[in-house]
Coordinates of C-alpha atoms and ligand atoms in Angstrom, one line a residue:
M1 CA 33.6 1.7 -92.6
T2 CA 36.9 2.7 -91.0
E3 CA 36.9 5.6 -88.6
P4 CA 38.2 8.9 -90.2
S5 CA 41.7 9.7 -89.1
Y6 CA 42.7 13.1 -87.7
K7 CA 44.9 14.6 -85.0
G8 CA 43.1 17.8 -84.2
K9 CA 40.5 18.0 -81.4
R10 CA 38.4 20.2 -83.7
S11 CA 38.1 17.4 -86.2
H12 CA 36.9 15.1 -83.5
L13 CA 34.2 17.6 -82.6
I14 CA 32.9 17.1 -86.1
H15 CA 33.6 13.4 -86.9
G16 CA 34.0 11.7 -83.5
G17 CA 32.1 8.4 -83.0
I18 CA 29.1 8.8 -85.2
P19 CA 26.8 5.8 -84.7
R20 CA 25.8 5.6 -88.4
S21 CA 22.7 3.6 -89.1
T22 CA 22.3 1.2 -92.1
H23 CA 21.3 4.3 -94.2
M24 CA 24.8 5.7 -93.9
E25 CA 23.6 9.2 -93.3
T26 CA 26.1 12.1 -93.3
S27 CA 24.7 14.0 -90.4
E28 CA 24.2 12.1 -87.1
A29 CA 20.8 10.4 -86.8
V30 CA 18.9 11.3 -83.7
Y31 CA 17.9 8.2 -81.8
L32 CA 14.8 9.6 -80.2
T33 CA 13.8 6.4 -78.4
S34 CA 13.2 5.7 -74.7
G35 CA 13.5 1.9 -75.0
Y36 CA 15.1 -0.9 -77.1
V37 CA 13.8 -4.3 -78.2
Y38 CA 15.1 -7.8 -77.8
A39 CA 14.9 -10.6 -80.2
N40 CA 13.9 -13.0 -77.4
A41 CA 13.7 -13.3 -73.7
E42 CA 17.2 -14.7 -73.4
E43 CA 18.6 -11.6 -75.0
A44 CA 16.8 -9.4 -72.6
E45 CA 18.1 -11.5 -69.7
R46 CA 21.7 -11.2 -71.0
A47 CA 21.3 -7.4 -71.6
F48 CA 20.3 -6.9 -67.9
A49 CA 23.1 -9.1 -66.6
E50 CA 25.7 -7.3 -68.6
E51 CA 24.5 -3.8 -69.1
R52 CA 27.4 -2.4 -71.1
L53 CA 26.6 -5.0 -73.8
R54 CA 23.8 -3.0 -75.5
Y55 CA 21.3 -0.2 -75.0
V56 CA 18.4 -1.2 -72.6
Y57 CA 16.8 2.1 -71.6
S58 CA 17.5 5.7 -72.5
R59 CA 17.7 6.9 -68.8
Y60 CA 20.7 4.6 -68.6
R61 CA 22.3 5.1 -72.1
N62 CA 21.3 6.4 -75.5
P63 CA 23.4 6.4 -78.7
T64 CA 22.9 10.1 -79.5
V65 CA 23.6 11.1 -75.9
E66 CA 26.7 8.9 -75.9
T67 CA 28.1 10.5 -79.1
L68 CA 27.8 13.9 -77.4
E69 CA 29.5 12.5 -74.3
Q70 CA 32.4 10.9 -76.2
R71 CA 33.1 14.1 -78.2
L72 CA 33.1 16.3 -75.2
A73 CA 35.3 13.9 -73.2
H74 CA 37.8 13.7 -76.1
Y75 CA 37.8 17.5 -76.5
E76 CA 38.3 18.2 -72.8
G77 CA 40.9 15.4 -72.4
A78 CA 38.7 13.6 -69.8
A79 CA 38.4 9.8 -69.4
C80 CA 34.6 10.0 -69.0
A81 CA 31.7 12.3 -69.7
H82 CA 28.1 12.1 -68.4
A83 CA 25.5 14.3 -70.1
T84 CA 22.6 15.7 -68.0
A85 CA 19.3 17.5 -68.6
S86 CA 20.7 20.9 -67.5
G87 CA 23.8 22.5 -66.2
M88 CA 22.3 22.5 -62.7
A89 CA 21.7 18.7 -62.9
A90 CA 25.4 18.4 -63.7
V91 CA 26.4 20.5 -60.7
F92 CA 24.0 18.9 -58.3
S93 CA 24.8 15.3 -59.4
S94 CA 28.5 15.9 -59.2
L95 CA 28.1 17.0 -55.6
M96 CA 25.3 14.7 -54.3
A97 CA 26.8 11.6 -55.9
Q98 CA 29.8 11.8 -53.6
L99 CA 28.5 13.6 -50.5
Q100 CA 27.3 12.1 -47.2
C101 CA 25.9 13.5 -44.0
G102 CA 28.9 14.9 -42.0
D103 CA 30.9 15.8 -45.0
R104 CA 32.4 19.3 -45.6
V105 CA 32.2 21.4 -48.8
V106 CA 34.2 24.6 -49.5
A107 CA 33.1 27.1 -52.2
P108 CA 33.5 30.8 -53.0
Y109 CA 30.6 33.2 -52.5
A110 CA 30.9 34.1 -56.2
L111 CA 28.9 31.3 -57.7
F112 CA 26.1 31.1 -60.2
G113 CA 22.8 31.7 -58.3
S114 CA 21.5 28.2 -58.3
C115 CA 24.9 26.8 -57.4
L116 CA 25.0 29.1 -54.4
F117 CA 21.5 27.9 -53.4
I118 CA 22.7 24.3 -53.5
V119 CA 25.8 25.0 -51.4
Q120 CA 24.4 27.6 -49.0
T121 CA 20.8 26.3 -48.5
L122 CA 20.3 22.7 -49.7
L123 CA 23.4 20.9 -48.7
P124 CA 23.1 21.9 -45.0
Q125 CA 19.6 20.4 -45.0
Y126 CA 21.4 17.0 -45.5
G127 CA 23.8 17.5 -42.7
I128 CA 26.6 18.7 -44.9
E129 CA 28.8 21.5 -43.6
T130 CA 29.4 24.2 -46.1
V131 CA 32.1 26.9 -45.9
L132 CA 31.8 29.9 -48.2
I133 CA 34.8 32.2 -48.8
D134 CA 36.2 34.9 -51.0
G135 CA 37.7 32.8 -53.8
T136 CA 40.3 35.4 -54.8
D137 CA 41.8 35.4 -51.3
Y138 CA 44.3 32.5 -50.9
A139 CA 44.6 32.9 -47.2
Q140 CA 40.9 32.1 -47.0
W141 CA 41.4 29.0 -49.2
R142 CA 44.3 27.9 -47.0
A143 CA 42.3 28.4 -43.8
A144 CA 39.1 26.7 -45.2
L145 CA 41.1 23.7 -46.5
S146 CA 43.2 23.2 -43.4
R147 CA 40.5 20.6 -42.3
P148 CA 39.4 17.4 -44.0
T149 CA 37.0 18.3 -46.8
R150 CA 35.1 16.1 -49.4
A151 CA 34.5 18.5 -52.2
V152 CA 35.4 22.0 -53.5
L153 CA 33.2 23.8 -56.1
L154 CA 34.3 26.9 -57.9
E155 CA 33.8 28.7 -61.1
T156 CA 36.3 30.9 -62.9
P157 CA 35.8 33.4 -64.4
T158 CA 33.0 34.0 -61.9
N159 CA 29.4 35.1 -62.7
P160 CA 28.7 38.0 -63.0
C161 CA 31.9 39.9 -62.1
L162 CA 34.5 37.8 -64.0
D163 CA 36.9 37.4 -61.1
L164 CA 39.5 34.6 -61.7
I165 CA 40.5 31.9 -59.3
D166 CA 43.9 30.1 -59.6
I167 CA 42.7 26.5 -60.4
A168 CA 46.1 24.9 -59.9
A169 CA 46.7 26.6 -56.5
V170 CA 43.2 25.6 -55.2
A171 CA 43.6 22.1 -56.6
D172 CA 46.8 21.5 -54.5
L173 CA 45.0 22.8 -51.3
A174 CA 41.9 20.8 -52.1
H175 CA 43.9 17.5 -52.6
A176 CA 45.9 18.1 -49.4
A177 CA 42.5 18.3 -47.6
G178 CA 41.3 15.1 -49.3
A179 CA 38.8 16.9 -51.5
R180 CA 37.8 16.6 -55.1
L181 CA 37.9 19.9 -57.0
I182 CA 34.9 20.5 -59.2
V183 CA 35.2 23.4 -61.7
D184 CA 32.2 25.0 -63.3
N185 CA 33.9 26.0 -66.6
V186 CA 30.9 27.6 -68.3
F187 CA 32.3 31.2 -68.4
A188 CA 35.7 30.1 -69.8
T189 CA 34.3 27.4 -72.2
P190 CA 36.3 24.3 -73.1
V191 CA 37.9 26.3 -75.9
H192 CA 39.7 28.7 -73.5
Q193 CA 40.3 26.7 -70.3
R194 CA 41.1 23.1 -69.5
P195 CA 40.7 22.7 -65.7
L196 CA 41.6 19.0 -65.7
S197 CA 45.1 19.8 -67.0
L198 CA 45.4 22.3 -64.1
G199 CA 44.6 19.7 -61.5
A200 CA 40.8 19.8 -61.2
D201 CA 39.1 16.4 -60.7
I202 CA 35.7 17.2 -62.2
V203 CA 34.6 19.7 -64.8
V204 CA 30.9 20.7 -65.2
Y205 CA 29.2 22.6 -68.0
S206 CA 25.8 24.1 -68.6
A207 CA 25.7 22.9 -72.3
T208 CA 22.8 25.3 -72.6
K209 CA 25.3 28.1 -73.0
H210 CA 28.2 28.0 -75.6
I211 CA 27.9 24.3 -76.4
D212 CA 24.4 24.6 -77.8
G213 CA 25.4 28.2 -78.5
Q214 CA 22.2 29.2 -80.3
G215 CA 19.8 29.5 -77.3
R216 CA 17.7 26.4 -78.1
C217 CA 18.1 23.6 -75.6
L218 CA 18.9 23.0 -71.9
G219 CA 21.7 20.5 -71.2
G220 CA 24.7 19.8 -69.0
V221 CA 27.7 17.6 -68.8
V222 CA 30.1 16.2 -66.1
L223 CA 33.6 15.3 -67.1
C224 CA 35.7 13.2 -64.8
D225 CA 38.0 10.2 -64.4
H226 CA 37.0 6.5 -64.3
A227 CA 37.0 6.4 -60.5
F228 CA 34.5 9.2 -60.2
S229 CA 32.4 8.0 -63.1
E230 CA 31.9 4.7 -61.1
I231 CA 30.4 6.9 -58.3
L232 CA 28.4 9.2 -60.6
Q233 CA 27.0 6.7 -63.1
P234 CA 24.6 4.8 -60.7
F235 CA 23.5 8.1 -59.2
L236 CA 22.5 9.4 -62.6
K237 CA 21.0 6.1 -63.7
H238 CA 18.7 5.8 -60.7
T239 CA 17.8 9.5 -60.0
G240 CA 17.2 10.2 -63.7
P241 CA 18.5 13.7 -64.8
A242 CA 18.9 12.2 -68.3
L243 CA 19.5 14.5 -71.3
S244 CA 16.9 14.2 -74.1
P245 CA 18.4 12.6 -77.2
F246 CA 16.9 15.5 -79.2
N247 CA 18.8 18.0 -77.1
A248 CA 21.9 15.9 -77.4
W249 CA 21.6 15.9 -81.2
T250 CA 21.1 19.7 -81.2
M251 CA 24.2 20.1 -79.1
L252 CA 26.2 17.7 -81.4
K253 CA 25.4 20.2 -84.2
G254 CA 26.6 22.9 -81.9
L255 CA 29.9 21.2 -81.3
E256 CA 30.7 21.3 -85.0
T257 CA 31.0 25.1 -84.8
L258 CA 32.0 25.5 -81.1
E259 CA 35.6 26.6 -81.6
L260 CA 34.7 29.0 -84.5
R261 CA 31.8 30.5 -82.5
V262 CA 33.8 30.9 -79.3
H263 CA 36.8 32.5 -81.1
A264 CA 34.6 34.9 -83.0
A265 CA 32.6 35.9 -79.9
T266 CA 35.8 36.3 -77.9
A267 CA 37.3 38.6 -80.5
G268 CA 34.1 40.6 -80.6
A269 CA 34.1 40.8 -76.8
L270 CA 37.6 42.2 -76.7
D271 CA 36.6 44.9 -79.2
V272 CA 33.5 45.8 -77.1
A273 CA 35.5 45.7 -73.8
R274 CA 38.0 48.1 -75.2
F275 CA 35.3 50.4 -76.4
L276 CA 33.5 50.4 -73.0
N277 CA 36.8 50.8 -71.2
S278 CA 37.5 54.1 -73.0
H279 CA 33.9 55.5 -72.6
E280 CA 33.4 58.4 -70.1
R281 CA 30.1 57.0 -68.8
I282 CA 31.6 53.7 -67.7
A283 CA 33.0 53.5 -64.2
Q284 CA 34.7 50.1 -64.6
V285 CA 35.1 47.3 -67.1
R286 CA 35.9 43.8 -65.9
Y287 CA 37.2 41.6 -68.8
P288 CA 40.0 39.1 -68.3
G289 CA 41.4 39.8 -71.7
L290 CA 42.1 43.5 -70.8
P291 CA 45.4 44.4 -69.1
N292 CA 43.5 46.4 -66.4
H293 CA 41.7 43.3 -65.2
P294 CA 43.1 42.7 -61.6
Q295 CA 44.1 39.2 -62.6
H296 CA 45.1 39.7 -66.2
A297 CA 48.4 37.8 -65.5
L298 CA 46.5 34.8 -64.3
A299 CA 44.1 35.0 -67.2
Q300 CA 47.1 34.8 -69.5
T301 CA 48.5 31.6 -67.9
Q302 CA 45.3 29.9 -67.1
M303 CA 43.1 30.8 -70.1
T304 CA 43.8 31.0 -73.8
G305 CA 41.2 33.7 -74.4
G306 CA 39.4 36.4 -72.5
S307 CA 35.8 35.0 -72.4
T308 CA 32.8 36.0 -74.3
L309 CA 31.4 37.8 -71.3
I310 CA 32.0 41.3 -70.0
A311 CA 31.0 42.9 -66.7
F312 CA 30.9 46.7 -66.5
D313 CA 29.6 49.3 -64.1
L314 CA 27.9 52.5 -65.4
L315 CA 28.4 55.8 -63.6
G316 CA 25.1 56.8 -61.9
T317 CA 22.3 54.9 -60.4
K318 CA 20.1 51.8 -61.1
A319 CA 17.8 54.2 -63.1
D320 CA 20.7 55.1 -65.3
A321 CA 21.5 51.5 -65.9
F322 CA 17.9 50.7 -66.8
R323 CA 17.6 53.7 -69.1
F324 CA 20.8 52.5 -70.9
M325 CA 19.5 48.9 -71.2
N326 CA 16.1 50.1 -72.5
A327 CA 17.8 52.2 -75.2
L328 CA 19.7 49.2 -76.7
R329 CA 18.2 48.1 -80.0
L330 CA 20.4 45.2 -81.1
I331 CA 21.6 43.8 -77.8
L332 CA 18.7 42.0 -76.2
I333 CA 17.8 42.0 -72.5
S334 CA 18.0 38.4 -71.3
N335 CA 19.6 36.6 -68.4
N336 CA 20.8 33.8 -70.7
L337 CA 24.4 33.8 -72.1
G338 CA 26.6 32.0 -74.6
D339 CA 24.1 32.6 -77.4
A340 CA 24.8 33.8 -81.0
K341 CA 22.7 36.8 -80.0
S342 CA 24.3 39.4 -77.7
L343 CA 22.4 39.5 -74.4
I344 CA 22.6 41.9 -71.5
T345 CA 21.4 41.6 -67.9
H346 CA 21.2 43.6 -64.7
P347 CA 22.3 41.0 -62.2
A348 CA 21.3 42.9 -59.0
T349 CA 17.6 42.8 -60.0
T350 CA 17.5 39.4 -61.8
T351 CA 20.0 36.6 -61.4
H352 CA 21.4 37.9 -58.1
R353 CA 18.2 39.4 -56.7
R354 CA 18.1 37.0 -53.7
L355 CA 21.5 38.1 -52.4
S356 CA 21.5 40.6 -49.5
D357 CA 23.3 44.0 -50.0
T358 CA 26.3 42.7 -48.1
E359 CA 26.5 39.5 -50.2
R360 CA 26.2 41.5 -53.4
A361 CA 29.0 43.9 -52.3
R362 CA 31.1 40.9 -51.4
V363 CA 31.1 39.6 -55.0
G364 CA 31.6 43.1 -56.4
L365 CA 28.1 43.6 -57.7
S366 CA 26.7 47.2 -57.6
S367 CA 23.3 48.6 -58.6
T368 CA 24.8 49.7 -62.0
T369 CA 26.7 46.5 -62.8
L370 CA 25.7 44.9 -66.2
R371 CA 26.7 41.6 -67.6
L372 CA 27.0 41.5 -71.4
S373 CA 27.2 38.1 -73.2
V374 CA 28.8 39.0 -76.6
G375 CA 27.3 37.0 -79.5
L376 CA 28.2 36.7 -83.2
E377 CA 27.0 40.0 -84.6
E378 CA 29.5 42.4 -86.2
P379 CA 31.4 43.9 -83.3
A380 CA 31.0 47.3 -85.0
D381 CA 27.2 47.0 -84.8
L382 CA 27.4 46.1 -81.1
I383 CA 29.7 49.1 -80.4
A384 CA 27.3 51.4 -82.3
D385 CA 24.3 50.1 -80.3
L386 CA 26.2 50.6 -77.0
A387 CA 27.4 54.1 -78.1
T388 CA 23.9 55.2 -79.0
A389 CA 22.4 53.8 -75.7
L390 CA 25.2 55.5 -73.7
S391 CA 24.4 58.9 -75.3
V392 CA 20.7 58.7 -74.2
Ligands
PLP401 C1 23.8 28.6 -66.7 C2 24.8 28.2 -65.7 C3 24.6 27.1 -64.9 C4 23.3 26.4 -64.9 O1 23.0 25.7 -66.1 P1 21.5 25.4 -66.6 O2 21.8 24.7 -67.9 O3 20.8 26.7 -66.7 O4 20.9 24.5 -65.6 C5 25.6 26.8 -64.0 N1 26.7 27.5 -63.9 C6 26.9 28.6 -64.7 C7 28.2 29.3 -64.5 C8 26.0 29.0 -65.6 O5 26.3 30.0 -66.4

């Protein structure tokens, strides 16, 4: 059968590279197999001599996982994609596959909790020098990248306070220092931000978030060029953070609706952000799509939408923040994000609990900061839920 023809990236998310079996199923089959069989010993010998020839073991390659990788690579405009068992496996592999003892890594303080653990605690244990800076201060980027560096890791918008970092500006500084720039693009999603087109070398996702989008499976992906793929592929193959074919299949189903879901949740998030911004019990709203975001201009050039996440500070104390959360009836308390269900978390006592007071202040996190992941409910219902809880 000939491949369907289309120009749009969204069409590719739905039709790209389906490995149809002899049954000619419409929906992708899931190749839930760890191994593959050979007709004879000679075929097995050939398969091991020339690995790209066919599938030999699902830790190396699997048809369902490869379909997911191909669709994501095409959508992001990357030469290569490597799926992993979680977002953290994607972040860790993209760093460890290229780092050696004596190397130097630069990253902002404002990182997803486990990413900060890797950079701040784990990498130094392997003799890797790590430099943490304020990612919104370009003087600090210039100073940190005035010395030879192997890798730069950043996320934008940041978790949980939704600060933005100028990817193109940091990419130039990183390249001048000899470093590869890795961008964790989870908060922006591939729908709203294309770091590779802004000069990043590697993009990582927690596919657990918007790519699955319905809170079911853990997964991750690293997008990169051929040169880095050659470095990453043996690392993944031999250390084994392989994505389950079942999870890959679930995420393939997620990709079919990725754009629709992200656009709908972003439109809802803008409505909710406007409501919060006008409420007298809210001290501050941080949403890149609102004109009062300190980097709204950068959001407009770097992103095509304002994110599905909102950070806001309540007036009052931690007890007021807890009372507000406990009064919500539709929005659920959960530290996950990118789900069809709207989820709220109090970062200072959950995801960012390990940070010291100074470290929390440095990323703009207070005892009343809340992070809201807007889902796919009617925005009016979310606003009604928030309004009721704010009146308690
Ligand atoms: C969730 C998340 C991760 C980690 O992904 P897992 O799939 O939970 O391992 C990394 N970075 C960001 C920004 C995230 O939101």
